[in-house]
Amino acid sequence: MMMIEQREETSKTETERRAKQSILRSFSSGEDIIAWLADRFQIDTQEARSFGSMLVALGYIYPLQDHKRLLIKPDASLYRFQTPYFWPTQQWPVEDTDYAIYLAKRNIRKKGILELHEQEQYNRLHKWMNHKWDFIVMQAKEQYRAAKERKKPDRVVFECQERAYWVVHRPPPGTVSAMDYGLERRIDPNADETKTPDFYERIMIFTQQSIMRPRVKSSVSIGALVKYCTTYNSHDPFLSKCLPSNPWLTDDVTFWTLNRLNVEVPSKMRVERWTFSFGELLSDPRGRDDFRLFLKKEFSSENLAFWESCEDLKWGTAATMREKAEQIYKTFLARGAPRWINIDGKTMEITVNGLRHPHRYVLDAAQTHIYMLMKKDKYGRYIKSPVFKDTMKKAICPEEHKFSDAQLEQNAKNRRPSLSPIILRQQELEQRAKMAANAPVDITQLCRFTTPVPHLAVYSGITDSPSLAFPAPSPACPSPISVALDSTSACERRLEADERKPEALGPVRGPVSKSRMALSLRRLLKRGCTPATMFASLSPKCHSAAGTSSRIQPISPDEPSQAPPRRIGNFFQIKVDIPPECRIYPIESEDEDEANRSASRGGVGTKEIICPWESLTPHNGTG
Amino acid sequence: MSRWRRSVDELAARRRQQGECERAQDALSRVTSCFQQLATSLGSSADGSFLRDEMDETRALAHRICNGNPPVCLTCLSHLSVSPVCLTCLSAGLSRRLLCLLSDSAHSGVEDRQVSERLWVLFLSALENFLCDLRRASDLIGQFPLTRRCDRRSLVNAGCIDGVVGVAARVASVQVPWLTLEEESSPDLANHIAGLEALLSELQLRVPVVFWSVEATQPAWAEARGVLDEPDESLEDLMEVEVVSNGNKMAACCPPACCGLGCVG
């Protein structure tokens, strides 16, 4: 930016120099300068005024009165041209040494009474340049004496020049100069690049990637841009007013305090932003809190928790990744996990396969799935929910500040640094730990089923369901009653290549040709699944309650009679293409056989969830 | 006995040398600050051939202080352990003398070493500062060449009329604290800059002095308390006054003939 400015300036200095000759006196009034600029460059007064202000801000012209405000006033206030030694055109480095000498000189002249920011700078430079401090003082004294040799008016002019130079390059608080002291770049983006083979290779890669990008019609993309602009117009602090006041302009930090990350009562603008898109809601911590509250009421907060854990995995340190992935698996994905999330079989397969060699993005598919779930379903409900309406009602709309000039100066003097980011991060981690400690155990487990959401080909989370009257069973031992009850609302599924099927279906096949089946999760887990419908088998116990099913396919009895040990390899192969007419989803209840077996074994304790990649030994009856 | 005497002689010689170096450093400071005053007028309406000549003279003087007669002094480095006093260094410039002092440090005590290091750091800082000013001056001279009459029109009227006479006098009053054999002529601007750059890098490579081990001898804010030559009327007030009575001031400092185009040209 500065380079572009300088480039413009170098072309302007020529015209300027030629122009300055026509200004007769060594100083001019602001209005004269503006008028002359408008005349010389054939621009209108407004533009001449901004151009003039830019000249002042850059240091080519300096005001004689009110030297700290670097802009041009269209009245009789006086300005003078800066001597070329102090011009910024040549981009000579502005050395701290020179500034130190200047401050020392000023110190001598004013006998120790410097302005506050000058004092601060002086102390800082004294500390950092201690080794050359003697030289600085010596040079300052000599320069002071040398300056005295000049005639009085010239001396005054020189002092003004020097002061103006340093106001531009070391602006006092409250002064805005045009010197953009940004990062020092190692390469100049405007310079011509040498055409090495490397350069051409980069161009080739860039164009190849451009070709590969998906295309969108310009009407669509422009429409999206327009929509974005209209939506965010009133929220942009550059384009519209910032309530109560923009801290960068007025040095008053109320705006930031009111919009802190974990503020109790958000502002109205903030709440409005949450309605723009789901991404906005999630990216604002306060919005996420609100959403979390809503989900807790709907008993589906495991989705958000899972999403947050995935984010944590993605952005966390590499050392903790493995444990995090395991933790997430145990908490969210495994069979019988305390906060089990509902994702489709294919995604689950991919995820668990990937978890064998966990990396940062291994949970991406599942996370996207859950994100879409929340976005399509929960988000809409949230916006209409009483939680959100309550928050919106309580949101505050602060009054606009009206500061006078004196107050603005006061504000500028009272500027203080904000909380250190280290402290903020610590607070964030503490809060996260607290939340993790209080994490609810979502009762998304067995013997519950969802209300039908026919348009979704996935399991949606547990929502308000009339059948929530069930007592929550322990993961290990579902009560057969619940299974029986569930069976009345079972879905038909088709299974293939199931080694257990002969056992299960044997007794069933006969009378239950039309029964509705409850399919156990365990069974699903063991079996390979294929698309389309799934066939549910009904436990022998549920004969009495069996409904009718219309889709029993004959199962080939090819499976070996002795059941091989359960292959841990096929996990979670739940298929989701549930035909639209199927209204109710199966329940993740324990396998009846297992229940039988476990009952015969005299009860089972809670089964430990073992991550599938940890051991490939077959388990008998344990998950 | 003789060894004791020799060490005392060494000590005395070193002290003397350090004193000379300090005085040379003062002189260099004076010259460079005058040079800066002159340079600020470059490109403005006070620019002229007189100014440029003065600048050249000032530059030459600085060069003499810094460099002196290098070829003579190369032998001194080999004489380190033999003679405590570098006789051939007498006409050498500040750089050589400091080099001598520092290279000689094997014999000196800690305080001597510290003093020498301090002088070294000050000298290098002065050189850097001067080099900065030289570069700016050369840039400005390139931008505002005064070879032709019409070039004067491109000068900026920055308000200074003429003030360099006093500064030039000050420069002339600077005395180099040692003899100079005026053999080589001072280089022109570009060569001077190149020479100084080379000198700086060479000096930095030659002597491993840790910069930040040097500490300031006076505390912060000390210079404000010092009594200076004359009490100073606050220039800030003057600057304000000038603004208010701008018309009168201009008339006072600018002879009527200078108004109009004369001010610029």
CSV table of C-alpha atoms in Angstrom, one decimal, chain B:
chain,number,residue,atom,x,y,z
B,1,MET,CA,61.6,-2.6,37.0
B,2,SER,CA,61.6,-1.9,33.3
B,3,ARG,CA,58.6,-4.0,32.8
B,4,TRP,CA,56.7,-2.0,35.4
B,5,ARG,CA,57.8,1.2,33.7
B,6,ARG,CA,56.8,-0.1,30.4
B,7,SER,CA,53.3,-1.0,31.6
B,8,VAL,CA,52.9,2.4,33.1
B,9,ASP,CA,54.0,3.9,29.9
B,10,GLU,CA,51.5,1.7,28.1
B,11,LEU,CA,48.8,2.8,30.3
B,12,ALA,CA,49.6,6.5,29.9
B,13,ALA,CA,49.8,6.1,26.2
B,14,ARG,CA,46.5,4.3,26.0
B,15,ARG,CA,44.8,7.0,28.1
B,16,ARG,CA,46.2,9.6,25.9
B,17,GLN,CA,44.9,7.8,22.8
B,18,GLN,CA,41.5,7.4,24.3
B,19,GLY,CA,41.4,11.1,25.1
B,20,GLU,CA,42.3,11.9,21.6
B,21,CYS,CA,39.7,9.5,20.3
B,22,GLU,CA,37.1,11.1,22.4
B,23,ARG,CA,37.9,14.5,21.2
B,24,ALA,CA,37.8,13.2,17.6
B,25,GLN,CA,34.5,11.7,18.3
B,26,ASP,CA,33.2,15.1,19.5
B,27,ALA,CA,34.5,16.7,16.4
B,28,LEU,CA,32.9,14.1,14.2
B,29,SER,CA,29.6,14.7,15.9
B,30,ARG,CA,29.9,18.3,15.3
B,31,VAL,CA,30.7,17.9,11.7
B,32,THR,CA,27.9,15.4,11.1
B,33,SER,CA,25.3,17.6,12.8
B,34,CYS,CA,26.3,20.5,10.7
B,35,PHE,CA,26.1,18.4,7.7
B,36,GLN,CA,22.6,17.4,8.6
B,37,GLN,CA,21.6,21.1,9.0
B,38,LEU,CA,22.9,21.8,5.6
B,39,ALA,CA,21.3,18.8,4.1
B,40,THR,CA,17.9,19.9,5.3
B,41,SER,CA,18.1,22.9,3.1
B,42,LEU,CA,18.7,20.8,0.0
B,43,GLY,CA,15.9,21.2,-2.6
B,44,SER,CA,14.4,24.1,-0.8
B,45,SER,CA,14.6,27.7,-1.7
B,46,ALA,CA,17.7,28.1,0.3
B,47,ASP,CA,19.6,25.7,-1.9
B,48,GLY,CA,22.3,27.0,-4.0
B,49,SER,CA,25.9,26.4,-5.0
B,50,PHE,CA,27.1,27.9,-1.8
B,51,LEU,CA,25.2,25.4,0.2
B,52,ARG,CA,26.6,22.5,-1.9
B,53,ASP,CA,30.1,23.7,-1.6
B,54,GLU,CA,29.7,23.9,2.1
B,55,MET,CA,28.4,20.5,2.2
B,56,ASP,CA,31.4,19.2,0.2
B,57,GLU,CA,33.7,20.8,2.6
B,58,THR,CA,32.0,19.4,5.6
B,59,ARG,CA,32.1,16.0,4.1
B,60,ALA,CA,35.7,16.3,3.4
B,61,LEU,CA,36.4,17.2,7.0
B,62,ALA,CA,34.4,14.3,8.2
B,63,HIS,CA,36.3,12.1,5.9
B,64,ARG,CA,39.6,13.3,7.3
B,65,ILE,CA,38.5,12.6,10.8
B,66,CYS,CA,37.3,9.2,10.0
B,67,ASN,CA,39.9,7.9,7.7
B,68,GLY,CA,43.0,9.9,7.9
B,69,ASN,CA,45.8,8.2,6.0
B,70,PRO,CA,45.1,4.5,5.8
B,71,PRO,CA,48.1,3.2,4.0
B,72,VAL,CA,50.4,4.5,6.7
B,73,CYS,CA,48.6,2.8,9.4
B,74,LEU,CA,48.5,-0.7,8.1
B,75,THR,CA,51.7,-1.4,9.7
B,76,CYS,CA,50.6,-0.5,13.1
B,77,LEU,CA,48.6,-3.6,13.5
B,78,SER,CA,51.7,-5.7,13.3
B,79,HIS,CA,53.4,-3.6,15.9
B,80,LEU,CA,51.0,-4.5,18.6
B,81,SER,CA,53.0,-6.5,20.9
B,82,VAL,CA,56.2,-4.7,20.2
B,83,SER,CA,55.6,-1.1,20.9
B,84,PRO,CA,53.1,0.2,23.3
B,85,VAL,CA,52.6,3.4,21.3
B,86,CYS,CA,51.7,3.2,17.7
B,87,LEU,CA,53.9,5.9,16.3
B,88,THR,CA,52.7,5.4,12.8
B,89,CYS,CA,49.2,5.9,14.0
B,90,LEU,CA,49.7,9.5,14.8
B,91,SER,CA,48.3,10.8,11.6
B,92,ALA,CA,45.8,8.1,11.2
B,93,GLY,CA,42.1,8.7,11.3
B,94,LEU,CA,39.7,7.8,14.1
B,95,SER,CA,38.9,4.4,12.6
B,96,ARG,CA,42.5,3.2,12.7
B,97,ARG,CA,43.1,4.6,16.1
B,98,LEU,CA,40.1,2.8,17.5
B,99,LEU,CA,41.2,-0.4,15.8
B,100,CYS,CA,44.5,0.0,17.4
B,101,LEU,CA,43.1,0.6,20.8
B,102,LEU,CA,40.9,-2.4,20.6
B,103,SER,CA,43.3,-4.7,19.1
B,104,ASP,CA,45.7,-3.7,21.8
B,105,SER,CA,43.3,-4.8,24.5
B,106,ALA,CA,45.2,-7.9,25.4
B,107,HIS,CA,47.4,-5.7,27.6
B,108,SER,CA,44.7,-3.4,28.9
B,109,GLY,CA,42.6,-3.8,32.0
B,110,VAL,CA,38.9,-4.2,32.1
B,111,GLU,CA,38.1,-0.5,32.4
B,112,ASP,CA,40.3,0.4,29.6
B,113,ARG,CA,38.7,-2.2,27.5
B,114,GLN,CA,35.3,-0.9,28.4
B,115,VAL,CA,36.2,2.6,27.5
B,116,SER,CA,37.6,1.5,24.2
B,117,GLU,CA,34.5,-0.5,23.4
B,118,ARG,CA,32.3,2.4,24.3
B,119,LEU,CA,34.3,4.6,21.9
B,120,TRP,CA,34.0,2.0,19.3
B,121,VAL,CA,30.3,1.7,19.6
B,122,LEU,CA,29.9,5.4,19.5
B,123,PHE,CA,32.1,5.7,16.5
B,124,LEU,CA,30.2,3.1,14.6
B,125,SER,CA,26.8,4.7,15.4
B,126,ALA,CA,28.1,8.0,14.3
B,127,LEU,CA,29.3,6.4,11.0
B,128,GLU,CA,26.0,4.8,10.4
B,129,ASN,CA,24.1,8.0,11.1
B,130,PHE,CA,26.4,10.0,8.8
B,131,LEU,CA,26.1,7.4,6.1
B,132,CYS,CA,22.3,7.8,6.3
B,133,ASP,CA,22.6,11.5,5.9
B,134,LEU,CA,25.0,11.1,3.0
B,135,ARG,CA,22.7,8.8,1.2
B,136,ARG,CA,19.8,11.3,1.6
B,137,ALA,CA,22.0,14.1,0.5
B,138,SER,CA,23.0,12.3,-2.6
B,139,ASP,CA,19.5,11.4,-3.4
B,140,LEU,CA,18.4,14.9,-3.1
B,141,ILE,CA,21.2,16.3,-5.1
B,142,GLY,CA,20.3,13.9,-7.8
B,143,GLN,CA,16.7,15.0,-7.7
B,144,PHE,CA,17.5,18.7,-7.6
B,145,PRO,CA,20.4,19.2,-9.8
B,146,LEU,CA,21.4,22.9,-10.0
B,147,THR,CA,23.4,22.7,-13.2
B,148,ARG,CA,21.1,24.9,-15.2
B,149,ARG,CA,19.5,28.2,-14.4
B,150,CYS,CA,16.0,26.9,-14.9
B,151,ASP,CA,16.5,24.1,-12.4
B,152,ARG,CA,16.1,26.6,-9.7
B,153,ARG,CA,12.4,26.8,-10.5
B,154,SER,CA,11.9,23.3,-9.2
B,155,LEU,CA,13.0,24.2,-5.7
B,156,VAL,CA,10.4,24.1,-3.0
B,157,ASN,CA,9.7,27.2,-1.1
B,158,ALA,CA,9.9,25.8,2.4
B,159,GLY,CA,10.3,29.0,4.2
B,160,CYS,CA,14.0,29.0,4.9
B,161,ILE,CA,15.8,31.9,3.3
B,162,ASP,CA,19.3,31.4,4.1
B,163,GLY,CA,20.8,30.2,7.2
B,164,VAL,CA,23.9,28.2,6.4
B,165,VAL,CA,26.5,30.8,6.9
B,166,GLY,CA,26.5,30.3,10.6
B,167,VAL,CA,26.6,26.6,10.2
B,168,ALA,CA,29.4,26.8,7.8
B,169,ALA,CA,31.4,28.9,10.2
B,170,ARG,CA,30.8,26.3,12.9
B,171,VAL,CA,32.1,23.6,10.6
B,172,ALA,CA,35.2,25.6,9.9
B,173,SER,CA,35.8,25.9,13.6
B,174,VAL,CA,36.1,22.2,14.1
B,175,GLN,CA,39.6,21.1,14.8
B,176,VAL,CA,40.9,17.7,14.3
B,177,PRO,CA,42.8,16.7,17.4
B,178,TRP,CA,45.8,15.4,15.5
B,179,LEU,CA,48.0,16.2,12.7
B,180,THR,CA,46.7,15.4,9.3
B,181,LEU,CA,49.0,14.9,6.4
B,182,GLU,CA,46.9,16.4,3.7
B,183,GLU,CA,47.9,14.0,1.0
B,184,GLU,CA,44.8,12.5,-0.4
B,185,SER,CA,42.0,14.6,-1.6
B,186,SER,CA,38.5,14.0,-0.3
B,187,PRO,CA,36.4,11.8,-2.5
B,188,ASP,CA,33.3,12.8,-4.2
B,189,LEU,CA,29.9,12.0,-2.9
B,190,ALA,CA,29.3,8.6,-4.4
B,191,ASN,CA,32.7,7.3,-3.6
B,192,HIS,CA,32.5,8.7,-0.2
B,193,ILE,CA,29.3,6.7,0.4
B,194,ALA,CA,30.8,3.6,-1.0
B,195,GLY,CA,34.0,4.0,1.0
B,196,LEU,CA,32.0,4.5,4.2
B,197,GLU,CA,29.9,1.5,3.6
B,198,ALA,CA,33.0,-0.6,3.0
B,199,LEU,CA,34.6,0.8,6.1
B,200,LEU,CA,31.6,0.1,8.2
B,201,SER,CA,31.4,-3.5,7.2
B,202,GLU,CA,35.1,-4.0,7.5
B,203,LEU,CA,35.1,-2.6,11.0
B,204,GLN,CA,32.2,-4.6,12.1
B,205,LEU,CA,33.8,-7.8,10.9
B,206,ARG,CA,37.2,-7.0,12.2
B,207,VAL,CA,36.5,-6.4,15.8
B,208,PRO,CA,34.1,-8.6,17.7
B,209,VAL,CA,32.6,-6.0,20.1
B,210,VAL,CA,29.3,-6.9,21.6
B,211,PHE,CA,27.2,-3.8,21.2
B,212,TRP,CA,24.9,-4.2,24.0
B,213,SER,CA,27.5,-4.7,26.6
B,214,VAL,CA,28.2,-1.0,26.4
B,215,GLU,CA,26.1,1.1,28.7
B,216,ALA,CA,25.3,4.7,28.7
B,217,THR,CA,27.4,6.9,31.0
B,218,GLN,CA,24.6,9.2,31.9
B,219,PRO,CA,21.1,8.4,33.0
B,220,ALA,CA,18.0,9.2,31.1
B,221,TRP,CA,16.7,12.7,31.0
B,222,ALA,CA,20.1,14.0,32.1
B,223,GLU,CA,20.6,16.2,29.1
B,224,ALA,CA,17.6,18.3,30.1
B,225,ARG,CA,19.2,19.2,33.3
B,226,GLY,CA,22.5,20.3,31.8
B,227,VAL,CA,23.1,23.9,31.6
B,228,LEU,CA,23.6,24.9,28.1
B,229,ASP,CA,25.2,27.8,26.4
B,230,GLU,CA,22.3,30.2,26.5
B,231,PRO,CA,18.9,30.2,27.9
B,232,ASP,CA,16.5,29.3,25.2
B,233,GLU,CA,13.3,31.1,24.5
B,234,SER,CA,10.7,28.5,23.8
B,235,LEU,CA,10.6,28.0,20.2
B,236,GLU,CA,7.2,26.6,20.4
B,237,ASP,CA,6.0,30.0,21.5
B,238,LEU,CA,7.8,31.5,18.6
B,239,MET,CA,6.2,29.1,16.2
B,240,GLU,CA,2.8,30.1,17.5
B,241,VAL,CA,3.6,33.8,17.3
B,242,GLU,CA,4.8,33.4,13.8
B,243,VAL,CA,1.5,31.9,12.8
B,244,VAL,CA,-0.5,34.7,14.3
B,245,SER,CA,1.5,37.6,12.9
B,246,ASN,CA,2.3,35.8,9.7
B,247,GLY,CA,2.1,38.8,7.5
B,248,ASN,CA,4.5,40.8,9.6
B,249,LYS,CA,6.9,38.0,10.1
B,250,MET,CA,7.2,37.3,6.4
B,251,ALA,CA,7.8,40.9,5.7
B,252,ALA,CA,10.5,40.9,8.4
B,253,CYS,CA,12.5,37.9,7.3
B,254,CYS,CA,11.9,38.2,3.6
B,255,PRO,CA,13.3,41.3,1.9
B,256,PRO,CA,10.6,42.8,-0.3
B,257,ALA,CA,12.6,42.0,-3.4
B,258,CYS,CA,12.3,38.4,-2.6
B,259,CYS,CA,8.6,38.3,-2.7
B,260,GLY,CA,6.9,36.7,-5.6
B,261,LEU,CA,9.0,34.7,-7.9
B,262,GLY,CA,12.1,35.8,-6.1
B,263,CYS,CA,11.1,33.7,-3.1
B,264,VAL,CA,11.2,30.7,-5.1
B,265,GLY,CA,14.1,31.3,-7.3
